[in-house]
Each structure stands twice: as C-alpha cells, then as structure tokens.
C-alpha cells in the first residue's frame, strides 16, 4: 500500500506487523484478584491488533519448563469475574540466575514471543527487566494485593483484598464486642503496611501496627487498652501487619498484662482469593490493554502504572528505584479517630 494512501489506523496496524507478531503473557509471584481480567485484556487486545497470543503457565517457572499454550478469545471467556489466575503462578529461583535468564530469553525466541506481558510485583518486574536486556520486549503490569509498587498508586488485587479483610475484621469485631475482648488481627502485606493502614481506618481499629512504624511501644498499647476499658469501650482492635507478625505471642503478653481476654486472628490467604471488585476488573482491563499497546508501539522494558489520576508507563529500572512511603497524615487520622 502506498504510504500516502494509508489512513492513521492502517499506518498503525502496518507498523505493528513489522515489529511484533506474537505476544506472550504470564502471571508471577503471589496471585491477586483481577489478574484474570488483565490476562483477558492482553489476549483480546492483542488478537484485535492481529497478533498471536501465547499464555505461559506458572510464571517464570513455567517459561523455563516451556509450559506455553496458544490463547484464543474464547479461552478467556467467563474469566473476568474469577479470582486467582487461570495461568497459575509461581515463584522461581532459577530466574534470579544469569543462566536461568538466558534460557528464558532463548525460549521466548524459540516460541516466537517477541513481546511479553508480565503481570506481578516488583520481583516479577526485575525478571522482566533482565529479559528486556536480553532482547525480549517486555512490559510489566502491577498485580499484587500489597500495594507496595512505588511507581503506581494502584496495584491490581488491592481493592478486593482490602474489602475481603475489612469484612472479615467486621465479623471478628462482633464477637470481640460480645466478649469484651481485645482482638489482634493480622493482615498480609509482606513488608508493607498498606493493607493494615486501610483496614485500620475502614474498621475503626484502636491501633495499627505497620512495618513502616516499627518502633511501637507495647507498654503504651497495654496502658491504652486499660484506659480504653475505663472509657467504656467494649473491645480493642489491633490491626497487625504480617511484616511485624508475632500476633499470637503478642496476644498472650497483652492478656497477661491487662487481665483482658485477648485473641489473635491471622487472616492469611483468604485475603488473596475471591471474585475481583469492579475497581480491580476495570484497572486490570485498562492496564492489560495498555501493556499490549505499548509493545505494539515498539516500547520495551516498561511498566504500566496509575499515578495522579492517569494511566502512565515508566522504564522498569526507574520504576524499581522509586520509593513509596505510608502517607503520614492518613496514619495520624486513623489514630485520631480511634479516640
Ligand atoms: P512479586 O513479583 O510479587 O514481587 P517475588 O518477589 O516473589 O514476587 O518475585 C516473583 C518472581 O520474580 C521470583 O520468583 C523470580 O522468579 C522473579 N524475580 C524476582 N527477583 C528477581 C531478580 N532480581 N531477577 C530476576 N528475576 C527475579
Ligand atoms: O505478595 C502477596 C503476598 O500475599 C504477601 O502479602 C505475603 O507476604 C506473601 O504474598 C505470601 O506468600 P505465599 O503465598 O508464598 O505464602
């Protein structure tokens, strides 16, 4: 077709054909609700751009084992509402080695995967960066319930997980009030306190213990529990981030010191399951589509994010170097409201 007779869409599709023909997609690290919506968006966006799509099962582990399947539009039907990941996920030590990374890049080439979408957290992006350095075009999509990826204000799975935890904590509160107990509820988040902070605010907790504020004083908490009882409060809810842990022993120590029955509840993996919320489905759909479009534009070594109300993308190295802090004002508000 003569260049000057092409309209914009034709020119765009012409460019895609030249650079990328097959897109691969994998999920890596801990699963998160909404990952299926992201996979579906990758598959259908790529197909609609005339590309072939290959799904890689079990993250980098499956890539190294060549667990690679073709994906059609129908393969992702009926998945947008499902928790977990239809591609399965895994953690993979070999991908951290140079040998593993070389092998992974060679396998991508063998299967004609010239663009790879990696849905996961910071660790998964580090793997994507290594592949980009070895000539595989990669784009990362942030999927983790921990909300701990610095380059983005939102990570797929956080909204569902925080709502799941909030509902569970409401239930613990009911029984805690009936028995006039102190309840320590441990939420996930690895080394980050976002799930704890949000639950602390949403559940009206008396205390939020987060790794970012690790210098908490247990004697002060014990004194506060006693003062709280005097003020007529019928329970005392402590949200403890797993990065601090020790909930069971903490409960024993608090019970011994206060004489108030204290129970620990560890919410665990239930926080990672369940049907994604509307927010997770929508963000995942847009981020998944964007990842494919970035690859189609010839971009590589990028990560998609949502920052200051906009969908954006960053260089992976830049993204991994960014730092994100717990907003101090939000933490202070939580403390004020626990009066
Ligand atoms: P997340 O992606 O949720 O942060 P992990 O930190 O467990 O989860 O990382 C997921 C996987 O990404 C790891 O099992 C490993 O295969 C890969 N990965 C992590 N860090 C690196 C790294 N520095 N280089 C290469 N691959 C990595
Ligand atoms: O990163 C998600 C997460 O659920 C963290 O909150 C938690 O620390 C970790 O994964 C648990 O990992 P696993 O499922 O391997 O026990």
Short mmCIF file of N, CA and C in Angstrom, two decimals, residues 123-216:
data_model
loop_
_atom_site.label_atom_id
_atom_site.label_comp_id
_atom_site.label_asym_id
_atom_site.label_seq_id
_atom_site.Cartn_x
_atom_site.Cartn_y
_atom_site.Cartn_z
N UNK A 123 9.35 -7.99 42.13
CA UNK A 123 10.25 -9.10 41.82
C UNK A 123 10.05 -9.56 40.39
N UNK A 124 8.81 -9.71 39.99
CA UNK A 124 8.49 -10.15 38.62
C UNK A 124 9.00 -9.13 37.61
N UNK A 125 8.91 -7.84 37.96
CA UNK A 125 9.40 -6.80 37.04
C UNK A 125 10.93 -6.88 36.89
N UNK A 126 11.61 -7.24 38.00
CA UNK A 126 13.07 -7.38 37.92
C UNK A 126 13.40 -8.48 36.91
N UNK A 127 12.62 -9.56 36.91
CA UNK A 127 12.81 -10.63 35.91
C UNK A 127 12.54 -10.11 34.51
N UNK A 128 11.50 -9.30 34.35
CA UNK A 128 11.13 -8.75 33.03
C UNK A 128 12.26 -7.85 32.51
N UNK A 129 12.86 -7.12 33.43
CA UNK A 129 13.95 -6.23 33.04
C UNK A 129 15.14 -7.03 32.49
N UNK A 130 15.42 -8.15 33.17
CA UNK A 130 16.53 -8.99 32.72
C UNK A 130 16.24 -9.51 31.31
N UNK A 131 14.99 -9.90 31.06
CA UNK A 131 14.63 -10.40 29.72
C UNK A 131 14.73 -9.30 28.67
N UNK A 132 14.33 -8.09 29.07
CA UNK A 132 14.42 -6.95 28.13
C UNK A 132 15.87 -6.72 27.73
N UNK A 133 16.77 -6.84 28.72
CA UNK A 133 18.21 -6.67 28.42
C UNK A 133 18.72 -7.74 27.46
N UNK A 134 18.02 -8.87 27.44
CA UNK A 134 18.44 -9.97 26.56
C UNK A 134 17.65 -9.97 25.25
N UNK A 135 16.95 -8.87 24.99
CA UNK A 135 16.32 -8.70 23.68
C UNK A 135 14.86 -9.12 23.57
N UNK A 136 14.22 -9.48 24.72
CA UNK A 136 12.78 -9.78 24.66
C UNK A 136 12.04 -8.51 25.08
N UNK A 137 11.16 -8.01 24.23
CA UNK A 137 10.41 -6.80 24.59
C UNK A 137 9.47 -7.14 25.75
N UNK A 138 9.54 -6.37 26.83
CA UNK A 138 8.69 -6.70 27.99
C UNK A 138 7.97 -5.47 28.51
N UNK A 139 6.75 -5.71 29.01
CA UNK A 139 6.01 -4.68 29.75
C UNK A 139 5.42 -5.33 31.00
N UNK A 140 5.58 -4.68 32.14
CA UNK A 140 5.03 -5.19 33.40
C UNK A 140 3.70 -4.54 33.72
N UNK A 141 2.82 -5.34 34.32
CA UNK A 141 1.52 -4.85 34.79
C UNK A 141 1.47 -5.12 36.29
N UNK A 142 1.21 -4.10 37.12
CA UNK A 142 1.30 -4.29 38.57
C UNK A 142 0.15 -5.11 39.15
N UNK A 143 0.45 -6.31 39.61
CA UNK A 143 -0.56 -7.17 40.21
C UNK A 143 -0.06 -7.67 41.55
N UNK A 144 -0.57 -7.11 42.61
CA UNK A 144 -0.25 -7.60 43.97
C UNK A 144 -1.24 -6.98 44.96
N UNK A 145 -1.63 -7.79 45.93
CA UNK A 145 -2.57 -7.26 46.94
C UNK A 145 -1.85 -6.30 47.89
N UNK A 146 -0.52 -6.24 47.84
CA UNK A 146 0.24 -5.48 48.85
C UNK A 146 0.28 -3.96 48.61
N UNK A 147 -0.04 -3.52 47.42
CA UNK A 147 0.01 -2.10 47.02
C UNK A 147 1.41 -1.50 47.21
N UNK A 148 2.43 -2.33 47.13
CA UNK A 148 3.77 -1.89 47.51
C UNK A 148 4.66 -1.59 46.30
N UNK A 149 4.06 -1.27 45.15
CA UNK A 149 4.89 -0.93 43.98
C UNK A 149 4.94 0.59 43.88
N UNK A 150 6.15 1.12 44.01
CA UNK A 150 6.30 2.57 44.20
C UNK A 150 5.83 3.41 43.01
N UNK A 151 5.95 2.90 41.80
CA UNK A 151 5.66 3.74 40.63
C UNK A 151 4.17 3.90 40.37
N UNK A 152 3.34 3.23 41.15
CA UNK A 152 1.90 3.28 40.86
C UNK A 152 1.10 3.49 42.14
N UNK A 153 0.03 4.27 42.03
CA UNK A 153 -0.84 4.48 43.19
C UNK A 153 -1.78 3.30 43.37
N UNK A 154 -1.86 2.45 42.33
CA UNK A 154 -2.80 1.33 42.41
C UNK A 154 -2.18 0.03 41.92
N UNK A 155 -2.42 -1.05 42.62
CA UNK A 155 -1.99 -2.37 42.12
C UNK A 155 -3.20 -3.28 42.07
N UNK A 156 -3.27 -4.07 41.00
CA UNK A 156 -4.42 -4.96 40.80
C UNK A 156 -4.50 -5.96 41.95
N UNK A 157 -5.65 -6.06 42.56
CA UNK A 157 -5.86 -7.02 43.65
C UNK A 157 -6.03 -6.36 45.00
N UNK A 158 -5.49 -5.13 45.14
CA UNK A 158 -5.54 -4.48 46.45
C UNK A 158 -6.98 -4.23 46.89
N UNK A 159 -7.80 -3.71 45.99
CA UNK A 159 -9.17 -3.34 46.38
C UNK A 159 -9.97 -4.55 46.86
N UNK A 160 -9.84 -5.65 46.12
CA UNK A 160 -10.58 -6.86 46.53
C UNK A 160 -10.05 -7.36 47.88
N UNK A 161 -8.72 -7.41 48.01
CA UNK A 161 -8.12 -7.95 49.24
C UNK A 161 -8.49 -7.10 50.45
N UNK A 162 -8.48 -5.79 50.28
CA UNK A 162 -8.74 -4.93 51.44
C UNK A 162 -10.22 -5.02 51.83
N UNK A 163 -11.08 -5.22 50.84
CA UNK A 163 -12.50 -5.40 51.16
C UNK A 163 -12.76 -6.75 51.82
N UNK A 164 -12.05 -7.78 51.35
CA UNK A 164 -12.18 -9.11 51.98
C UNK A 164 -11.73 -9.03 53.44
N UNK A 165 -10.59 -8.39 53.66
CA UNK A 165 -10.07 -8.28 55.03
C UNK A 165 -11.02 -7.44 55.88
N UNK A 166 -11.52 -6.36 55.32
CA UNK A 166 -12.42 -5.48 56.08
C UNK A 166 -13.67 -6.25 56.55
N UNK A 167 -14.23 -7.04 55.64
CA UNK A 167 -15.44 -7.80 56.01
C UNK A 167 -15.12 -8.83 57.09
N UNK A 168 -13.97 -9.47 56.98
CA UNK A 168 -13.58 -10.47 57.98
C UNK A 168 -13.37 -9.79 59.34
N UNK A 169 -12.75 -8.62 59.32
CA UNK A 169 -12.47 -7.91 60.59
C UNK A 169 -13.78 -7.44 61.24
N UNK A 170 -14.76 -7.03 60.41
CA UNK A 170 -16.08 -6.68 60.97
C UNK A 170 -16.65 -7.86 61.76
N UNK A 171 -16.45 -9.05 61.23
CA UNK A 171 -17.01 -10.24 61.90
C UNK A 171 -16.27 -10.51 63.20
N UNK A 172 -14.95 -10.35 63.18
CA UNK A 172 -14.18 -10.56 64.42
C UNK A 172 -14.63 -9.53 65.46
N UNK A 173 -14.89 -8.32 64.99
CA UNK A 173 -15.30 -7.25 65.91
C UNK A 173 -16.60 -7.62 66.65
N UNK A 174 -17.56 -8.21 65.91
CA UNK A 174 -18.83 -8.59 66.55
C UNK A 174 -18.59 -9.47 67.76
N UNK A 175 -17.79 -10.52 67.57
CA UNK A 175 -17.58 -11.44 68.69
C UNK A 175 -16.69 -10.82 69.75
N UNK A 176 -15.76 -9.96 69.32
CA UNK A 176 -14.88 -9.28 70.26
C UNK A 176 -15.70 -8.38 71.20
N UNK A 177 -16.67 -7.69 70.62
CA UNK A 177 -17.54 -6.81 71.42
C UNK A 177 -18.37 -7.63 72.40
N UNK A 178 -18.94 -8.73 71.91
CA UNK A 178 -19.79 -9.57 72.78
C UNK A 178 -19.02 -10.05 74.00
N UNK A 179 -17.76 -10.41 73.78
CA UNK A 179 -16.96 -10.96 74.89
C UNK A 179 -16.09 -9.90 75.57
N UNK A 180 -16.21 -8.67 75.12
CA UNK A 180 -15.41 -7.55 75.66
C UNK A 180 -13.92 -7.89 75.69
N UNK A 181 -13.46 -8.31 74.51
CA UNK A 181 -12.07 -8.76 74.38
C UNK A 181 -11.22 -7.75 73.64
N UNK A 182 -9.94 -8.04 73.68
CA UNK A 182 -9.00 -7.35 72.78
C UNK A 182 -8.74 -8.33 71.63
N UNK A 183 -8.78 -7.84 70.41
CA UNK A 183 -8.52 -8.71 69.25
C UNK A 183 -7.35 -8.17 68.44
N UNK A 184 -6.40 -9.06 68.19
CA UNK A 184 -5.28 -8.70 67.30
C UNK A 184 -5.54 -9.41 65.99
N UNK A 185 -5.66 -8.64 64.92
CA UNK A 185 -5.95 -9.26 63.62
C UNK A 185 -4.79 -8.99 62.68
N UNK A 186 -4.20 -10.09 62.21
CA UNK A 186 -3.01 -9.95 61.36
C UNK A 186 -3.42 -10.00 59.89
N UNK A 187 -3.01 -8.97 59.16
CA UNK A 187 -3.31 -8.91 57.73
C UNK A 187 -2.02 -9.08 56.93
N UNK A 188 -2.18 -9.41 55.64
CA UNK A 188 -1.00 -9.62 54.79
C UNK A 188 -0.35 -8.30 54.40
N UNK A 189 0.61 -8.35 53.49
CA UNK A 189 1.26 -7.13 53.01
C UNK A 189 2.76 -7.26 52.93
N UNK A 190 3.27 -8.44 53.26
CA UNK A 190 4.72 -8.69 53.26
C UNK A 190 5.42 -7.61 54.08
N UNK A 191 6.26 -6.75 53.48
CA UNK A 191 6.96 -5.72 54.27
C UNK A 191 6.25 -4.38 54.23
N UNK A 192 5.06 -4.35 53.66
CA UNK A 192 4.34 -3.07 53.51
C UNK A 192 3.08 -3.05 54.38
N UNK A 193 2.73 -1.84 54.83
CA UNK A 193 1.60 -1.72 55.76
C UNK A 193 0.32 -1.19 55.15
N UNK A 194 0.21 -1.18 53.82
CA UNK A 194 -0.99 -0.56 53.21
C UNK A 194 -2.28 -1.28 53.56
N UNK A 195 -2.27 -2.61 53.50
CA UNK A 195 -3.50 -3.35 53.86
C UNK A 195 -3.85 -3.05 55.32
N UNK A 196 -2.84 -3.02 56.18
CA UNK A 196 -3.08 -2.75 57.60
C UNK A 196 -3.64 -1.34 57.80
N UNK A 197 -3.05 -0.37 57.10
CA UNK A 197 -3.50 1.02 57.26
C UNK A 197 -4.95 1.18 56.81
N UNK A 198 -5.25 0.64 55.63
CA UNK A 198 -6.61 0.79 55.10
C UNK A 198 -7.63 0.07 55.99
N UNK A 199 -7.29 -1.14 56.45
CA UNK A 199 -8.22 -1.86 57.32
C UNK A 199 -8.35 -1.10 58.64
N UNK A 200 -7.23 -0.57 59.13
CA UNK A 200 -7.27 0.18 60.38
C UNK A 200 -8.25 1.33 60.30
N UNK A 201 -8.23 2.04 59.18
CA UNK A 201 -9.16 3.17 59.01
C UNK A 201 -10.58 2.65 58.79
N UNK A 202 -10.72 1.68 57.88
CA UNK A 202 -12.06 1.21 57.50
C UNK A 202 -12.75 0.45 58.63
N UNK A 203 -11.98 -0.20 59.49
CA UNK A 203 -12.58 -0.98 60.57
C UNK A 203 -12.56 -0.23 61.90
N UNK A 204 -12.08 1.00 61.89
CA UNK A 204 -12.07 1.79 63.12
C UNK A 204 -11.23 1.14 64.22
N UNK A 205 -10.04 0.67 63.85
CA UNK A 205 -9.19 -0.02 64.83
C UNK A 205 -8.60 0.98 65.83
N UNK A 206 -8.34 0.47 67.01
CA UNK A 206 -7.70 1.31 68.04
C UNK A 206 -6.21 1.49 67.73
N UNK A 207 -5.59 0.46 67.15
CA UNK A 207 -4.16 0.52 66.85
C UNK A 207 -3.86 -0.10 65.49
N UNK A 208 -2.91 0.48 64.78
CA UNK A 208 -2.44 -0.11 63.53
C UNK A 208 -0.93 -0.29 63.67
N UNK A 209 -0.49 -1.52 63.55
CA UNK A 209 0.95 -1.79 63.66
C UNK A 209 1.48 -2.14 62.27
N UNK A 210 2.38 -1.30 61.77
CA UNK A 210 2.89 -1.49 60.40
C UNK A 210 4.40 -1.56 60.43
N UNK A 211 5.01 -2.28 59.49
CA UNK A 211 6.48 -2.35 59.46
C UNK A 211 7.11 -0.97 59.32
N UNK A 212 6.42 -0.07 58.64
CA UNK A 212 6.98 1.28 58.42
C UNK A 212 7.04 2.09 59.71
N UNK A 213 6.29 1.65 60.74
CA UNK A 213 6.25 2.38 62.02
C UNK A 213 6.66 1.41 63.11
N UNK A 214 7.78 0.73 62.90
CA UNK A 214 8.07 -0.44 63.72
C UNK A 214 8.41 -0.13 65.18
N UNK A 215 8.62 1.14 65.49
CA UNK A 215 9.07 1.45 66.85
C UNK A 215 7.88 1.57 67.83
N UNK A 216 6.85 0.70 67.66
CA UNK A 216 5.72 0.82 68.58
C UNK A 216 6.10 0.31 69.96
#
